[in-house]
Amino acid sequence: YPDGHVEYDEVEDPLPFDVNAPVIEIADRDYALWYRDTTEDMNKYDGKTVSFLGVVARNPKMAKGEFALGRHVMTCCEADISYHAFLARWPQAETLSSYDWVRVTARISVKKTPFYGNKGPVLEITSLEKASKPDPEVATFY
């Protein structure tokens, strides 16, 4: 207001995907919003099934059948782009390479793991298929 006082907006913006759907479909443009919502309120997603497009990151220090799956996210500008990923488990993980793009359907379980150093959302992959990278490749908050 002109006199300098502020009233905060307490209206909660709706998410662009249905958290109560049998399979939560995350559109490419919505990955950043979904990642933030999942990490801020992971218990909301515990036991839910999700489908999305992500890029694989493999690390030989990870357990057999595990890999990271996520997207590069730009919060503000190019200088802050970073990889925002979840721990994924899939028996055929060793057939994947870092930088492979895949579309997955996975059940989310909140568990304590070395990947997070605490509790975090673990993607138990139920289906995975190789995919092409999206355009744009970097996810944003619109």
mmCIF file of C-alpha atoms in Angstrom, residues 65-127:
data_model
loop_
_atom_site.group_PDB
_atom_site.id
_atom_site.type_symbol
_atom_site.label_atom_id
_atom_site.label_comp_id
_atom_site.label_asym_id
_atom_site.label_seq_id
_atom_site.Cartn_x
_atom_site.Cartn_y
_atom_site.Cartn_z
ATOM 1 C CA GLY A 65 19.507 -51.111 -8.589
ATOM 2 C CA GLU A 66 19.666 -47.439 -7.566
ATOM 3 C CA PHE A 67 20.158 -44.219 -9.519
ATOM 4 C CA ALA A 68 19.185 -40.564 -9.321
ATOM 5 C CA LEU A 69 16.335 -39.358 -11.493
ATOM 6 C CA GLY A 70 15.404 -35.734 -11.919
ATOM 7 C CA ARG A 71 15.692 -32.611 -14.011
ATOM 8 C CA HIS A 72 17.895 -29.566 -14.174
ATOM 9 C CA VAL A 73 15.926 -26.689 -12.668
ATOM 10 C CA MET A 74 16.439 -22.951 -13.085
ATOM 11 C CA THR A 75 15.061 -20.979 -10.156
ATOM 12 C CA CYS A 76 16.025 -17.473 -11.211
ATOM 13 C CA CYS A 77 18.732 -17.311 -13.861
ATOM 14 C CA GLU A 78 21.189 -19.485 -15.800
ATOM 15 C CA ALA A 79 23.798 -19.219 -13.036
ATOM 16 C CA ASP A 80 21.560 -21.091 -10.562
ATOM 17 C CA ILE A 81 20.656 -24.119 -12.710
ATOM 18 C CA SER A 82 21.119 -27.292 -10.679
ATOM 19 C CA TYR A 83 20.087 -30.943 -10.823
ATOM 20 C CA HIS A 84 17.052 -31.646 -8.620
ATOM 21 C CA ALA A 85 16.622 -35.397 -8.343
ATOM 22 C CA PHE A 86 15.097 -38.216 -6.362
ATOM 23 C CA LEU A 87 16.517 -41.594 -5.445
ATOM 24 C CA ALA A 88 15.077 -44.172 -7.840
ATOM 25 C CA ARG A 89 15.120 -47.943 -7.499
ATOM 26 C CA TRP A 90 14.719 -50.290 -10.451
ATOM 27 C CA PRO A 91 16.117 -53.835 -10.789
ATOM 28 C CA GLN A 92 17.539 -53.089 -14.277
ATOM 29 C CA ALA A 93 19.222 -49.830 -13.224
ATOM 30 C CA GLU A 94 22.592 -51.093 -14.456
ATOM 31 C CA THR A 95 21.257 -50.968 -18.048
ATOM 32 C CA LEU A 96 20.948 -47.180 -17.772
ATOM 33 C CA SER A 97 23.640 -44.565 -18.308
ATOM 34 C CA SER A 98 23.969 -41.065 -16.957
ATOM 35 C CA TYR A 99 22.209 -38.536 -19.193
ATOM 36 C CA ASP A 100 19.630 -41.092 -20.445
ATOM 37 C CA TRP A 101 16.183 -39.527 -20.627
ATOM 38 C CA VAL A 102 13.431 -41.831 -19.403
ATOM 39 C CA ARG A 103 9.710 -41.693 -18.752
ATOM 40 C CA VAL A 104 8.832 -43.513 -15.547
ATOM 41 C CA THR A 105 5.874 -44.517 -13.485
ATOM 42 C CA ALA A 106 6.846 -45.022 -9.870
ATOM 43 C CA ARG A 107 5.373 -45.501 -6.430
ATOM 44 C CA ILE A 108 6.766 -43.033 -3.894
ATOM 45 C CA SER A 109 7.880 -44.281 -0.482
ATOM 46 C CA VAL A 110 9.297 -41.933 2.132
ATOM 47 C CA LYS A 111 12.334 -43.668 3.655
ATOM 48 C CA LYS A 112 15.595 -42.860 5.365
ATOM 49 C CA THR A 113 18.438 -43.459 2.899
ATOM 50 C CA PRO A 114 22.124 -42.514 2.531
ATOM 51 C CA PHE A 115 21.153 -40.657 -0.671
ATOM 52 C CA TYR A 116 19.291 -38.033 1.377
ATOM 53 C CA GLY A 117 21.167 -38.473 4.655
ATOM 54 C CA ASN A 118 17.723 -38.532 6.216
ATOM 55 C CA LYS A 119 14.189 -39.343 5.111
ATOM 56 C CA GLY A 120 13.271 -38.603 1.531
ATOM 57 C CA PRO A 121 11.009 -39.678 -1.321
ATOM 58 C CA VAL A 122 12.199 -42.901 -2.963
ATOM 59 C CA LEU A 123 10.847 -43.739 -6.406
ATOM 60 C CA GLU A 124 10.093 -47.467 -6.711
ATOM 61 C CA ILE A 125 9.957 -47.734 -10.510
ATOM 62 C CA THR A 126 7.079 -49.823 -11.889
ATOM 63 C CA SER A 127 7.634 -48.934 -15.553
#
